[in-house]
Each structure stands twice: as structure tokens, then as C-alpha cells.
Amino acid sequence: MPRPKADLRENLVSLQIASSFPAAWGNFVLPWFQRVSLTSVRNNEPVAVVTPFPSSAAFLRNRLLEHKIPLLGVKFLTPPQLRDLLLADEASALPLREHLRLLLALAAESAAEDSKDEDLQAIAKSISRAPDNLLRAFDQVSAAGWDFDQTGPPAAREIIKRFRALVKACGFQMVHEADRIAMDRAKVAPARFEEILLIGFTAGHWALLPLLRAAALSAKRAAVVLEYPREATRSADESWIGTWEQDFGACDQIDESARDRPFADLIQPGPPSNASTDSGPIHFLVGLNATEQARAISAVAFKFLEDKSCTQLGILFPRPGALPRLVSDKLTRSGILHHDAIGHLVPGEFEQPVWRAWLQMQENHQVESVLRFLEVNPESLDGLAIEQVRKGLRRAYRDVLIDDVNVLAAYCDRQTENEISLRIAKLLRETKFLPARSTVRNFLAQTEEIFSGLKWKNRWAEISQFTGKWSESLSAELSRATYLRWLSEISNSFSTARAPNGNHPYSRVHLLSYADAEAYEWSHLILAGLNQGEWPQAQRESGFLPDDQIAELNARATRR
């Protein structure tokens, strides 16, 4: 069948399908790079390659360097980078996830205050404390093209309606809306790319479909490499492939007749042809703890690396944690260069005890919270010893039996004969607290004032990066707990670090997560962390979007 054309500009989009990346590499991907390697030098428009993860791009670069293919002018992009490129200046209107949770919690709080329905009040209060569950359901429905007002539960529709109004008032644009706008513009706008290749995307990337289609329509010539449906996810994969074919015509099947199948013997009955009868190519090792597991993984990796056929060794983990860090440390101590794509988290300024103690003190105006903050921030003691303050406050609490800082400060202020009590009262009065309710703008202003008194200039500079005109557009008040939760979320200063020997993307050894390694080709593999409940992670059914409703919506959207 002829391929459909865009509305006002002709572009050529070819769909290629194979059983796996190794099958597509020799017969399509490698010839494609050989053809376009210097195209961007001869033309004004660049050549782009879009992959799901940065590690996927590094893997492709590694393979291309082995074949000595020049990559001058070829841009490797991930979906966030592609979105920034296609949306240009409008990308600044895309809100952070933390901002959306704040707006949804604010909408739930206002709904609880205005409603006279006790059930709705209870649901709204629950959403205001944990808005992420409803936000994920809203994202799923909206990204699929459905209207939440028609598909969502009635109790949540009023909250979502208020949430949308807040998003609009702040000048934000939802990601799924921006992706669809980018897709519509790509049909009529001048081509942004001379050639583009989309590879590694499966049915697990449904939410990115409008963005990927926009990328395909933004090039004069586009190639999309798909994989045949997998047995475990056949229905979703068939719908994914069919949706692409609906827009751009039938897929061209990549010839796999000459492809090597190094693992073909594993599915044959009996022992593999290249193995002895008492041992197979698959080994199962068990460790009592992370240290034993890391020792076993490292030993197997050393053994694999001694094999001349080991050209690409993958060590896969469910998620960041102690196990991949221990394995990287053992490889580093042995002098083995590797690429640690997982890394480990290094705490920053906001992970220090004083910051957590300040948040807890602002949330609970009680003696122990204040004492913990003063203990980790002795600069606020005004010359007093922490033991003096602790004894004075606990003695005052025993006298009045009210665990409130303002009450205890007033009590200590009346102890005129005790100099320590007077100094403690002065210390408590100088300790600034946020109000119970206020607007985001006033909360931020008071936070800046408190930080100035504490001489936390760097911390405020970090937080001020997340504020802007949007915060001035919110006139509704919210609770202190909601504001502090948002403040805690945006103040995450963890950074990813790795050992010096673990930052070599072109080495033979790669430490990756299972999601990152899906489209790779390996000569040897070590699968780690396969304990029950570790991987794959169980998907919990959402109360706002049950599984049966998802199946019903998918059935309504699917057609022959």
C-alpha cells in the first residue's frame, strides 16, 4: 500500500522490523550509518539518532567505531533532548514533576475545604497528602489521548478540574500536550533533519509516541526500526507496530537469513553442542548478602574476560544500590576499565542533617524537633551550650506539660530570676517558623528571610532556581505541610558519581540496569539481583485507574 504523506510537506518515513537488534544491525542499521555518516557535512540540516537511553547511544557509538565509521555531525538524542530541540523556546513552559504534585495537592486541599460531601473531603485530603498516585493515573489517561473528565473516577474529576485551572494559571503546559503540538507542527514546518533514525523503542514507550512521530515527520528521510512482538507482551507490541503502520504504511522486513545465532544451542534439547555434558553455558550462583554476591559476580566477570571470545560483557542490575557499587569497586581494585552506567548517589548540601532537622522543626513546633535542629546547627545557639538549652526546655515542659515552642518561650521569659531561662526564651523567639497556611509566594518570601538569618545563602540560591513567575500566579493558600513536602522534593541535591575506572563507555565491561540493556548485543552476560520482588518490579493496581478500566480503554481504541 502507498505510504501516506504529511499534510503540506512531503517526507519519506520507512519502517523496518526485525526480531532483535543483532538481526537489524548488519542488514539495515550499519548500512544506514555508512550512508549518512557524512551527510550533515554536505547539507545544512543535521543527521540525528534517537535512542531511549544515553547508554544506548554509547553502545551504538562503540559499534560504529569498531567499523571506523565517522560520526561528524551526527547527533545522538534521547527523548528529553529531542523534546527540547523540537519545542525550542516553549520547552521552558514544561513543568517539573515536583511542581505538578504541588499544584495537585493545592487543588485537593481547596476541594476538601469547599465540598460538603464527607466522602469527597476524605478522598481530597488523602490526595493532598500523596498526590503522585492520582497524577500518574492522569498522565496515563491524558498521554493515551483520553479525557479524564470522561474516564476518571467521579470523586477525582473535580480535583483534576481545579488542577488543570492551576496549571493554566501558572502558564505551564503538560508534556503530552506539548508533544502533540510538536507533532502537528512537524507536518507543516520546514525539515529540521536531513536524516533521522529511531531505534530501541518498544511498546513500553507508548507515552512517547507523539514525540517520536514528530521526530519522524521533522526529517526529509526517517527510518524507524521496530522489533517483532515478544511473547510476554504480544498484544501491546502488536498494537505498537500497528499504530506505526497505520500512519506510515507497512513495515519492511529485514532479512535475517545470514544472521549468526550464538545462543541458538541454548534452546535445543540436550546439552549444547559446544559444551561438555557435565556443564552448560548458564551458571546459577547464590550469595547470602550483597558482599557475597559482588564477590561471585566479580569472579565470573574475571573468568569471562579471560575468554578471547568475550567482546562485550554486560553486568545487569535491577536498580542502583549497594550491589552494583560493590561490583564496580572490585573491578576498580583489579584495574579493570569498565563503564558504570548506574553509578552511586553522592549526597549534597541538602542531604546534611541540619537541613532535615530544619524541615522537621518547621513541621512540628515541639521541643525535641527544636533541640535536634539546635544540636546539628550550633551557630543558632547564641553562645549557649546545647546541654543548657536541653535541660532548660525539658524542665519548662515538666512544669507546664505543653509541648509547644511558643508556650515554652513565654514560660521561660517569666523566669526573670534565671538568666539561662531568659536567654533560652530569647533564643526561641529568634527562631523563625513558617505560618500554618499561606500562599506559595508568601511562603517563599518567608523562607528566604529565614535562610538569610541562618546564613544559608547557597541553599536559597539552589531553591530559587525552581521558583519563578508561576509561583506569583497562585493566589490560593495551601498548608505548611504541603509546602514543606514540595520544598523537600525540589531540594534533592544527590549527584551520580562513579569510580575513575568506571567511566569508560567504550570498554568491554558495562554495568547497566535491565531497562537500559534491552537493545544491546552481548557476547557474555551476568544477570544480577534476580531475587523475588527485585526484578521485575510488581506493578500495583491504581485505585484511580483499575486494570479492567485500562483494558476497556485499550479495547475501545484498538481496531483492525
Coordinates of C-alpha atoms in Angstrom, one line a residue:
M1 CA 0.0 0.0 0.0
P2 CA 1.3 3.5 -0.7
R3 CA 2.7 5.4 2.3
P4 CA 0.6 8.4 3.4
K5 CA 2.1 11.8 3.1
A6 CA 2.1 14.7 5.5
D7 CA -0.4 17.5 5.0
L8 CA 1.7 20.2 3.4
R9 CA 5.2 18.8 3.2
E10 CA 6.3 15.5 1.7
N11 CA 8.6 13.4 3.8
L12 CA 9.7 9.8 3.5
V13 CA 9.3 7.5 6.6
S14 CA 10.4 3.9 6.3
L15 CA 9.5 1.3 8.9
Q16 CA 11.9 -1.6 9.4
I17 CA 11.1 -4.6 11.5
A18 CA 13.4 -7.4 12.8
S19 CA 13.4 -9.9 15.6
S20 CA 16.1 -8.1 17.6
F21 CA 18.8 -5.5 17.4
P22 CA 21.5 -8.0 16.3
A23 CA 19.2 -9.0 13.4
A24 CA 18.8 -5.4 12.3
W25 CA 22.4 -4.3 12.8
G26 CA 24.2 -5.9 9.8
N27 CA 21.3 -5.7 7.3
F28 CA 20.0 -2.2 8.0
V29 CA 21.5 -0.2 10.9
L30 CA 25.1 -0.4 9.8
P31 CA 24.4 0.3 6.1
W32 CA 22.3 3.3 7.2
F33 CA 25.2 4.8 9.2
Q34 CA 27.6 4.1 6.3
R35 CA 25.2 6.0 4.0
V36 CA 24.6 9.1 6.3
S37 CA 27.9 9.4 8.1
L38 CA 29.0 12.5 6.2
T39 CA 25.6 13.7 5.1
S40 CA 25.4 16.5 7.7
V41 CA 28.7 17.9 6.4
R42 CA 27.4 18.2 2.9
N43 CA 23.9 19.6 3.9
N44 CA 22.6 22.3 6.2
E45 CA 20.3 20.0 8.1
P46 CA 21.9 17.6 10.7
V47 CA 21.5 13.9 11.0
A48 CA 20.0 12.6 14.2
V49 CA 19.7 9.2 16.0
V50 CA 17.1 8.9 18.8
T51 CA 17.5 6.2 21.4
P52 CA 15.7 5.6 24.7
F53 CA 18.7 6.0 26.9
P54 CA 22.2 7.6 26.8
S55 CA 23.7 4.2 27.3
S56 CA 22.0 3.0 24.1
A57 CA 23.7 5.8 22.2
A58 CA 27.1 4.9 23.7
F59 CA 26.6 1.3 22.6
L60 CA 25.9 2.4 19.0
R61 CA 29.0 4.7 19.0
N62 CA 31.1 1.8 20.2
R63 CA 29.9 -0.5 17.5
L64 CA 30.4 2.2 14.8
L65 CA 33.9 3.0 16.0
E66 CA 34.8 -0.7 15.6
H67 CA 33.8 -0.3 11.9
K68 CA 35.7 3.0 11.6
I69 CA 32.6 4.9 10.6
P70 CA 32.9 8.7 11.0
L71 CA 30.2 10.4 13.1
L72 CA 30.9 14.0 12.4
G73 CA 27.7 16.0 12.5
V74 CA 25.6 13.0 13.7
K75 CA 23.5 14.0 16.8
F76 CA 22.6 11.3 19.3
L77 CA 19.5 12.3 21.2
T78 CA 17.4 11.0 24.0
P79 CA 13.6 11.8 24.2
P80 CA 14.1 14.8 26.6
Q81 CA 16.8 16.3 24.4
L82 CA 14.6 15.7 21.3
R83 CA 11.7 17.5 23.0
D84 CA 13.9 20.5 23.9
L85 CA 15.1 20.7 20.3
L86 CA 11.6 20.4 18.7
L87 CA 9.9 22.8 21.1
A88 CA 12.7 25.3 21.3
D89 CA 11.7 28.2 23.5
E90 CA 8.4 26.6 24.5
A91 CA 10.3 23.9 26.4
S92 CA 10.6 26.3 29.4
A93 CA 6.8 26.0 29.9
L94 CA 7.1 22.3 30.7
P95 CA 6.6 22.0 34.5
L96 CA 8.8 19.9 36.8
R97 CA 7.1 16.8 38.3
E98 CA 7.5 18.4 41.8
H99 CA 5.5 21.5 40.7
L100 CA 2.7 19.3 39.3
R101 CA 2.5 17.4 42.6
L102 CA 2.3 20.8 44.5
L103 CA -0.5 22.0 42.2
L104 CA -2.4 18.8 42.6
A105 CA -2.1 18.9 46.4
L106 CA -3.3 22.5 46.3
A107 CA -6.3 21.6 44.2
A108 CA -7.1 18.7 46.5
E109 CA -6.9 21.0 49.6
S110 CA -9.2 23.5 48.1
A111 CA -11.7 20.8 47.0
A112 CA -11.7 19.4 50.6
E113 CA -12.4 22.9 52.0
D114 CA -15.2 23.8 49.6
S115 CA -17.0 20.5 49.4
K116 CA -19.8 19.5 51.8
D117 CA -19.6 15.8 50.8
E118 CA -17.8 13.9 53.6
D119 CA -16.6 11.2 51.2
L120 CA -15.1 13.7 48.8
Q121 CA -13.5 15.5 51.7
A122 CA -11.8 12.3 52.8
I123 CA -10.6 11.5 49.3
A124 CA -9.3 15.0 48.7
K125 CA -7.4 15.0 52.0
S126 CA -5.8 11.7 51.1
I127 CA -4.8 13.1 47.6
S128 CA -3.3 16.2 49.2
R129 CA -1.0 14.1 51.3
A130 CA 0.0 11.8 48.5
P131 CA -0.8 13.3 45.1
D132 CA 1.5 11.2 43.0
N133 CA -0.9 8.2 42.7
L134 CA -3.6 10.4 41.0
L135 CA -1.1 12.3 39.0
R136 CA 0.2 9.0 37.5
A137 CA -3.3 8.0 36.5
F138 CA -4.0 11.4 35.0
D139 CA -0.7 11.1 33.0
Q140 CA -1.6 7.7 31.7
V141 CA -5.1 8.7 30.6
S142 CA -4.0 12.0 29.0
A143 CA -1.0 10.6 27.3
A144 CA -3.2 8.0 25.7
G145 CA -5.5 10.7 24.3
W146 CA -8.4 10.2 26.6
D147 CA -10.3 12.9 28.5
F148 CA -10.0 12.4 32.3
D149 CA -13.4 14.0 32.8
Q150 CA -15.0 11.1 30.9
T151 CA -12.8 8.2 32.1
G152 CA -11.6 9.1 35.6
P153 CA -13.5 8.3 38.8
P154 CA -16.2 10.9 39.7
A155 CA -14.6 11.7 43.0
A156 CA -11.3 12.8 41.3
R157 CA -12.8 14.7 38.4
E158 CA -13.5 17.9 40.5
I159 CA -9.9 17.8 41.8
I160 CA -8.5 17.3 38.3
K161 CA -10.6 20.2 37.1
R162 CA -9.1 22.5 39.7
F163 CA -5.7 21.1 39.0
R164 CA -6.0 22.0 35.3
A165 CA -7.0 25.5 36.1
L166 CA -4.0 25.9 38.3
V167 CA -1.7 24.6 35.6
K168 CA -3.1 27.0 33.1
A169 CA -2.8 29.9 35.6
C170 CA 0.8 29.2 36.1
G171 CA 1.5 29.2 32.3
F172 CA 2.5 25.6 32.3
Q173 CA 1.9 23.1 29.5
M174 CA 1.6 19.4 30.1
V175 CA 4.2 17.2 28.4
H176 CA 1.6 15.2 26.4
E177 CA 0.1 18.4 25.1
A178 CA 3.5 19.8 24.1
D179 CA 4.3 16.5 22.3
R180 CA 1.1 16.7 20.3
I181 CA 1.7 20.3 19.4
A182 CA 5.2 19.4 18.2
M183 CA 3.7 16.6 16.1
D184 CA 1.2 18.9 14.4
R185 CA 3.9 21.5 13.7
A186 CA 6.2 18.9 12.2
K187 CA 3.7 18.2 9.5
V188 CA 3.9 21.7 8.0
A189 CA 7.2 23.2 9.3
P190 CA 10.5 23.0 7.3
A191 CA 12.5 19.9 7.9
R192 CA 14.7 20.0 10.9
F193 CA 16.8 17.0 10.0
E194 CA 18.2 15.6 6.8
E195 CA 18.1 12.0 8.1
I196 CA 16.8 10.6 11.4
L197 CA 16.9 7.1 12.9
L198 CA 14.6 6.0 15.7
I199 CA 15.8 2.8 17.3
G200 CA 15.2 0.8 20.5
F201 CA 11.7 2.0 21.2
T202 CA 9.0 -0.6 22.1
A203 CA 5.5 -0.8 23.5
G204 CA 7.0 0.3 26.8
H205 CA 7.3 3.8 25.4
W206 CA 3.7 4.4 24.5
A207 CA 3.7 7.8 26.1
L208 CA 6.5 9.0 23.7
L209 CA 4.6 8.1 20.6
P210 CA 3.5 11.7 19.6
L211 CA 7.1 12.9 20.2
L212 CA 8.6 10.1 18.1
R213 CA 6.1 10.7 15.3
A214 CA 7.0 14.4 15.5
A215 CA 10.7 13.4 15.1
A216 CA 9.9 11.2 12.1
L217 CA 7.9 14.0 10.4
S218 CA 10.7 16.5 11.1
A219 CA 13.1 14.9 8.8
K220 CA 13.4 14.6 5.0
R221 CA 14.1 10.9 5.4
A222 CA 13.3 9.0 8.5
A223 CA 13.9 5.3 9.5
V224 CA 12.1 3.6 12.4
V225 CA 13.5 0.2 13.5
L226 CA 10.9 -1.9 15.3
E227 CA 11.1 -5.4 16.8
Y228 CA 8.7 -8.3 16.3
P229 CA 6.2 -8.8 19.1
R230 CA 7.6 -10.6 22.1
E231 CA 5.6 -13.4 23.6
A232 CA 5.2 -11.9 27.0
T233 CA 3.9 -8.6 25.7
R234 CA 2.4 -9.7 22.3
S235 CA -0.8 -7.7 22.5
A236 CA 0.9 -4.4 23.4
D237 CA 3.7 -4.9 20.8
E238 CA 1.2 -5.7 18.0
S239 CA -0.7 -2.5 18.8
W240 CA 2.6 -0.5 18.9
I241 CA 3.7 -1.8 15.5
G242 CA 0.2 -1.5 14.0
T243 CA 0.0 2.2 15.1
W244 CA 3.2 3.0 13.3
E245 CA 2.0 1.1 10.2
Q246 CA -1.3 3.0 10.3
D247 CA 0.5 6.3 9.8
F248 CA 3.4 5.3 7.6
G249 CA 2.5 2.1 5.8
A250 CA 3.6 -1.5 6.2
C251 CA 6.9 -2.4 7.7
D252 CA 9.8 -3.7 5.5
Q253 CA 11.1 -7.0 7.0
I254 CA 14.8 -7.1 7.5
D255 CA 16.4 -10.2 6.0
E256 CA 17.8 -12.4 8.8
S257 CA 18.8 -15.4 6.8
A258 CA 22.5 -14.8 7.2
R259 CA 22.5 -13.8 10.8
D260 CA 24.6 -15.7 13.3
R261 CA 22.7 -17.1 16.3
P262 CA 25.3 -17.7 19.0
F263 CA 22.7 -18.7 21.6
A264 CA 20.7 -21.0 19.3
D265 CA 22.1 -24.1 21.1
L266 CA 20.5 -23.0 24.4
I267 CA 17.0 -23.8 23.1
Q268 CA 17.9 -27.2 21.7
P269 CA 17.1 -30.3 23.7
G270 CA 20.1 -31.9 25.4
P271 CA 23.5 -30.3 26.2
P272 CA 24.8 -27.6 23.9
S273 CA 27.0 -28.7 21.1
N274 CA 29.9 -26.5 22.3
A275 CA 29.7 -27.6 25.9
S276 CA 30.6 -30.7 27.8
T277 CA 27.9 -33.0 29.2
D278 CA 28.5 -32.1 32.8
S279 CA 28.4 -28.3 32.5
G280 CA 26.4 -25.8 30.4
P281 CA 26.9 -22.2 29.4
I282 CA 24.5 -21.0 32.1
H283 CA 25.6 -20.9 35.8
F284 CA 23.4 -20.1 38.8
L285 CA 25.2 -18.5 41.8
V286 CA 23.7 -17.6 45.2
G287 CA 25.0 -15.3 47.8
L288 CA 23.8 -14.7 51.3
N289 CA 24.3 -10.9 51.1
A290 CA 25.4 -8.2 48.8
T291 CA 29.1 -8.7 49.6
E292 CA 29.0 -12.4 48.6
Q293 CA 27.0 -11.6 45.5
A294 CA 29.5 -9.0 44.4
R295 CA 32.4 -11.4 45.0
A296 CA 30.7 -14.0 42.9
I297 CA 29.9 -11.6 40.1
S298 CA 33.4 -10.3 40.0
A299 CA 34.8 -13.8 39.9
V300 CA 32.6 -14.7 37.0
A301 CA 33.5 -11.5 35.2
F302 CA 37.2 -12.2 35.5
K303 CA 36.7 -15.6 34.1
F304 CA 34.7 -14.3 31.2
L305 CA 37.3 -11.6 30.4
E306 CA 39.9 -14.3 30.0
D307 CA 37.9 -15.8 27.2
K308 CA 39.1 -14.4 23.8
S309 CA 35.5 -14.5 22.5
C310 CA 34.4 -12.0 25.2
T311 CA 34.0 -8.8 23.2
Q312 CA 31.1 -7.3 25.2
L313 CA 30.4 -8.2 28.8
G314 CA 27.2 -6.9 30.3
I315 CA 26.5 -7.0 34.1
L316 CA 22.9 -6.1 34.7
F317 CA 21.2 -4.9 37.9
P318 CA 17.6 -4.1 38.8
R319 CA 18.4 -0.6 40.2
P320 CA 21.1 1.5 41.8
G321 CA 22.2 0.2 45.2
A322 CA 25.0 -1.5 47.2
L323 CA 25.4 -4.4 44.8
P324 CA 26.4 -2.5 41.6
R325 CA 28.7 -0.2 43.7
L326 CA 30.5 -3.2 45.3
V327 CA 31.0 -4.8 41.9
S328 CA 32.4 -1.6 40.4
D329 CA 34.7 -1.2 43.4
K330 CA 36.0 -4.8 42.9
L331 CA 36.6 -4.2 39.2
T332 CA 38.4 -0.9 40.0
R333 CA 40.7 -2.6 42.6
S334 CA 41.6 -5.2 40.0
G335 CA 42.5 -2.4 37.5
I336 CA 39.7 -3.3 35.0
L337 CA 38.3 -0.4 33.0
H338 CA 34.5 -0.6 32.8
H339 CA 31.5 1.6 32.2
D340 CA 29.3 2.0 35.2
A341 CA 26.1 3.5 33.7
I342 CA 24.3 3.1 37.1
G343 CA 26.8 4.9 39.4
H344 CA 26.1 5.6 43.0
L345 CA 24.5 8.6 44.7
V346 CA 26.6 11.2 46.5
P347 CA 24.8 13.4 49.0
G348 CA 25.0 17.1 48.5
E349 CA 24.3 20.2 50.7
F350 CA 20.6 19.4 51.2
E351 CA 21.3 15.9 52.5
Q352 CA 23.1 17.2 55.5
P353 CA 21.5 16.6 58.9
V354 CA 20.9 20.3 59.5
W355 CA 18.5 20.6 56.5
R356 CA 16.4 17.6 57.5
A357 CA 16.3 18.8 61.1
W358 CA 15.1 22.3 59.9
L359 CA 12.3 20.7 57.9
Q360 CA 11.2 18.6 60.8
M361 CA 11.3 21.6 63.1
Q362 CA 9.1 23.6 60.7
E363 CA 6.6 20.8 60.6
N364 CA 6.5 20.1 64.3
H365 CA 6.9 23.1 66.6
Q366 CA 7.9 20.8 69.6
V367 CA 10.8 20.6 72.0
E368 CA 12.6 17.6 70.5
S369 CA 12.4 18.9 67.0
V370 CA 13.9 22.3 68.1
L371 CA 16.6 20.5 70.1
R372 CA 17.6 18.3 67.2
F373 CA 17.9 21.4 64.9
L374 CA 20.0 23.3 67.5
E375 CA 22.2 20.3 68.1
V376 CA 23.2 20.0 64.4
N377 CA 23.3 23.8 63.9
P378 CA 25.3 25.1 66.9
E379 CA 25.6 28.5 65.2
S380 CA 22.0 29.2 66.3
L381 CA 22.7 28.7 70.0
D382 CA 23.8 32.3 70.5
G383 CA 26.6 31.2 72.9
L384 CA 24.6 28.8 74.9
A385 CA 25.6 25.1 75.3
I386 CA 23.2 22.6 73.9
E387 CA 23.0 20.8 77.3
Q388 CA 21.9 24.1 78.9
V389 CA 19.1 24.5 76.4
R390 CA 18.1 20.9 76.6
K391 CA 17.8 21.0 80.4
G392 CA 16.1 24.3 80.5
L393 CA 13.4 23.3 77.9
R394 CA 12.7 19.9 79.4
R395 CA 12.4 21.5 82.9
A396 CA 10.0 24.0 81.4
Y397 CA 8.0 21.2 79.7
R398 CA 7.7 19.3 83.0
D399 CA 6.3 22.5 84.7
V400 CA 3.6 23.4 82.1
L401 CA 3.1 20.0 80.3
I402 CA 2.6 21.7 77.0
D403 CA 4.9 20.7 74.2
D404 CA 4.7 23.9 72.1
V405 CA 7.7 26.2 71.4
N406 CA 5.7 29.4 71.7
V407 CA 4.2 28.4 75.1
L408 CA 7.6 27.3 76.4
A409 CA 9.2 30.5 75.3
A410 CA 6.6 32.6 77.1
Y411 CA 7.1 30.5 80.3
C412 CA 10.9 30.8 80.2
D413 CA 10.5 34.6 79.7
R414 CA 8.7 34.8 83.0
Q415 CA 11.6 33.2 84.9
T416 CA 13.3 36.6 85.5
E417 CA 15.5 35.3 88.2
N418 CA 17.1 32.7 86.0
E419 CA 19.4 34.1 83.4
I420 CA 19.7 30.9 81.4
S421 CA 15.9 30.7 81.1
L422 CA 15.8 34.3 79.8
R423 CA 18.4 33.5 77.2
I424 CA 16.5 30.4 76.1
A425 CA 13.4 32.5 75.7
K426 CA 15.2 34.9 73.6
L427 CA 16.7 32.1 71.5
L428 CA 13.2 30.6 70.9
R429 CA 11.8 34.0 69.9
E430 CA 14.5 34.5 67.4
T431 CA 13.8 31.0 65.9
K432 CA 11.5 31.8 62.9
F433 CA 8.7 29.5 61.9
L434 CA 6.6 29.3 58.8
P435 CA 2.8 30.0 59.2
A436 CA 0.2 27.3 59.2
R437 CA -1.3 28.5 55.9
S438 CA -0.2 31.0 53.2
T439 CA 0.3 31.4 49.5
V440 CA 3.3 29.9 47.7
R441 CA 4.7 33.5 47.2
N442 CA 4.5 34.4 50.9
F443 CA 6.0 31.0 51.9
L444 CA 8.9 31.6 49.6
A445 CA 9.4 35.1 50.9
Q446 CA 9.5 34.0 54.5
T447 CA 11.7 31.1 53.6
E448 CA 14.2 33.5 52.1
E449 CA 14.1 35.6 55.2
I450 CA 14.7 32.6 57.5
F451 CA 17.6 31.4 55.3
S452 CA 19.1 34.9 55.4
G453 CA 19.1 34.8 59.2
L454 CA 20.7 31.3 59.2
K455 CA 23.3 32.5 56.6
W456 CA 22.1 29.8 54.1
K457 CA 22.9 31.7 51.0
N458 CA 23.8 28.7 48.9
R459 CA 20.7 26.8 49.9
W460 CA 18.4 29.6 48.9
A461 CA 20.3 30.1 45.6
E462 CA 19.5 26.4 44.8
I463 CA 15.9 26.7 45.8
S464 CA 15.3 30.0 43.9
Q465 CA 16.2 28.2 40.7
F466 CA 12.9 26.4 40.9
T467 CA 10.8 29.5 41.6
G468 CA 9.6 32.0 39.0
K469 CA 6.6 33.8 37.8
W470 CA 4.4 30.7 38.1
S471 CA 4.5 31.0 41.9
E472 CA 3.3 34.6 41.8
S473 CA 0.2 33.4 39.8
L474 CA -1.1 31.2 42.7
S475 CA -3.4 33.2 44.9
A476 CA -4.9 30.3 46.8
E477 CA -3.5 29.4 50.2
L478 CA -2.0 26.0 51.0
S479 CA -0.9 24.2 54.1
R480 CA 2.5 24.3 55.6
A481 CA 2.8 20.5 55.3
T482 CA 2.2 20.7 51.5
Y483 CA 4.7 23.5 51.0
L484 CA 7.4 21.7 53.1
R485 CA 6.9 18.5 51.2
W486 CA 7.4 20.4 47.9
L487 CA 10.4 22.1 49.4
S488 CA 11.9 18.7 50.4
E489 CA 11.3 17.4 46.9
I490 CA 13.0 20.2 45.0
S491 CA 15.9 20.3 47.4
N492 CA 17.3 16.9 46.3
S493 CA 21.0 17.6 45.8
F494 CA 22.1 14.0 45.2
S495 CA 24.6 13.6 42.3
T496 CA 25.7 10.5 40.5
A497 CA 29.3 9.5 40.8
R498 CA 31.4 6.6 39.7
A499 CA 34.9 5.3 40.2
P500 CA 37.7 6.7 37.9
N501 CA 38.0 3.2 36.3
G502 CA 34.2 3.1 35.8
N503 CA 33.8 5.9 33.4
H504 CA 34.9 4.3 30.1
P505 CA 31.9 3.9 27.8
Y506 CA 34.0 2.2 25.1
S507 CA 35.3 -0.6 27.4
R508 CA 34.3 -4.2 27.2
V509 CA 32.6 -4.3 30.6
H510 CA 29.3 -2.5 31.1
L511 CA 27.3 -2.2 34.3
L512 CA 23.7 -1.4 33.4
S513 CA 20.1 -1.6 34.5
Y514 CA 17.9 -4.2 32.8
A515 CA 15.9 -1.4 31.1
D516 CA 19.0 0.2 29.6
A517 CA 20.4 -3.1 28.3
E518 CA 17.3 -4.2 26.4
A519 CA 18.5 -3.3 22.9
Y520 CA 22.2 -4.3 23.4
E521 CA 24.1 -7.2 21.9
W522 CA 26.4 -9.1 24.2
S523 CA 28.9 -11.9 23.9
H524 CA 28.7 -12.6 27.7
L525 CA 26.1 -11.7 30.3
I526 CA 25.8 -11.7 34.0
L527 CA 22.3 -11.2 35.4
A528 CA 22.4 -9.9 39.0
G529 CA 19.8 -9.2 41.6
L530 CA 17.2 -11.6 40.4
N531 CA 15.7 -12.1 43.8
Q532 CA 11.9 -12.3 44.1
G533 CA 10.4 -8.8 44.2
E534 CA 13.6 -7.2 43.0
W535 CA 13.1 -7.6 39.2
P536 CA 10.8 -7.3 37.5
Q537 CA 9.1 -4.9 39.9
A538 CA 5.5 -5.7 40.6
Q539 CA 3.1 -3.1 39.2
R540 CA 0.4 -2.1 41.7
E541 CA -3.1 -1.5 40.5
S542 CA -4.2 2.1 40.9
G543 CA -7.4 2.8 42.6
F544 CA -7.9 5.8 40.3
L545 CA -7.3 3.7 37.1
P546 CA -8.0 0.0 37.7
D547 CA -6.6 -2.7 35.3
D548 CA -10.0 -3.6 34.0
Q549 CA -10.6 0.0 33.0
I550 CA -7.3 0.2 31.2
A551 CA -8.2 -3.0 29.3
E552 CA -11.5 -1.5 28.4
L553 CA -10.0 1.8 27.1
N554 CA -7.4 -0.1 25.1
A555 CA -10.1 -2.3 23.6
R556 CA -12.1 0.8 22.6
A557 CA -9.0 2.4 21.0
T558 CA -7.9 -0.7 19.0
R559 CA -9.3 -1.5 15.6
R560 CA -8.4 -3.8 12.7

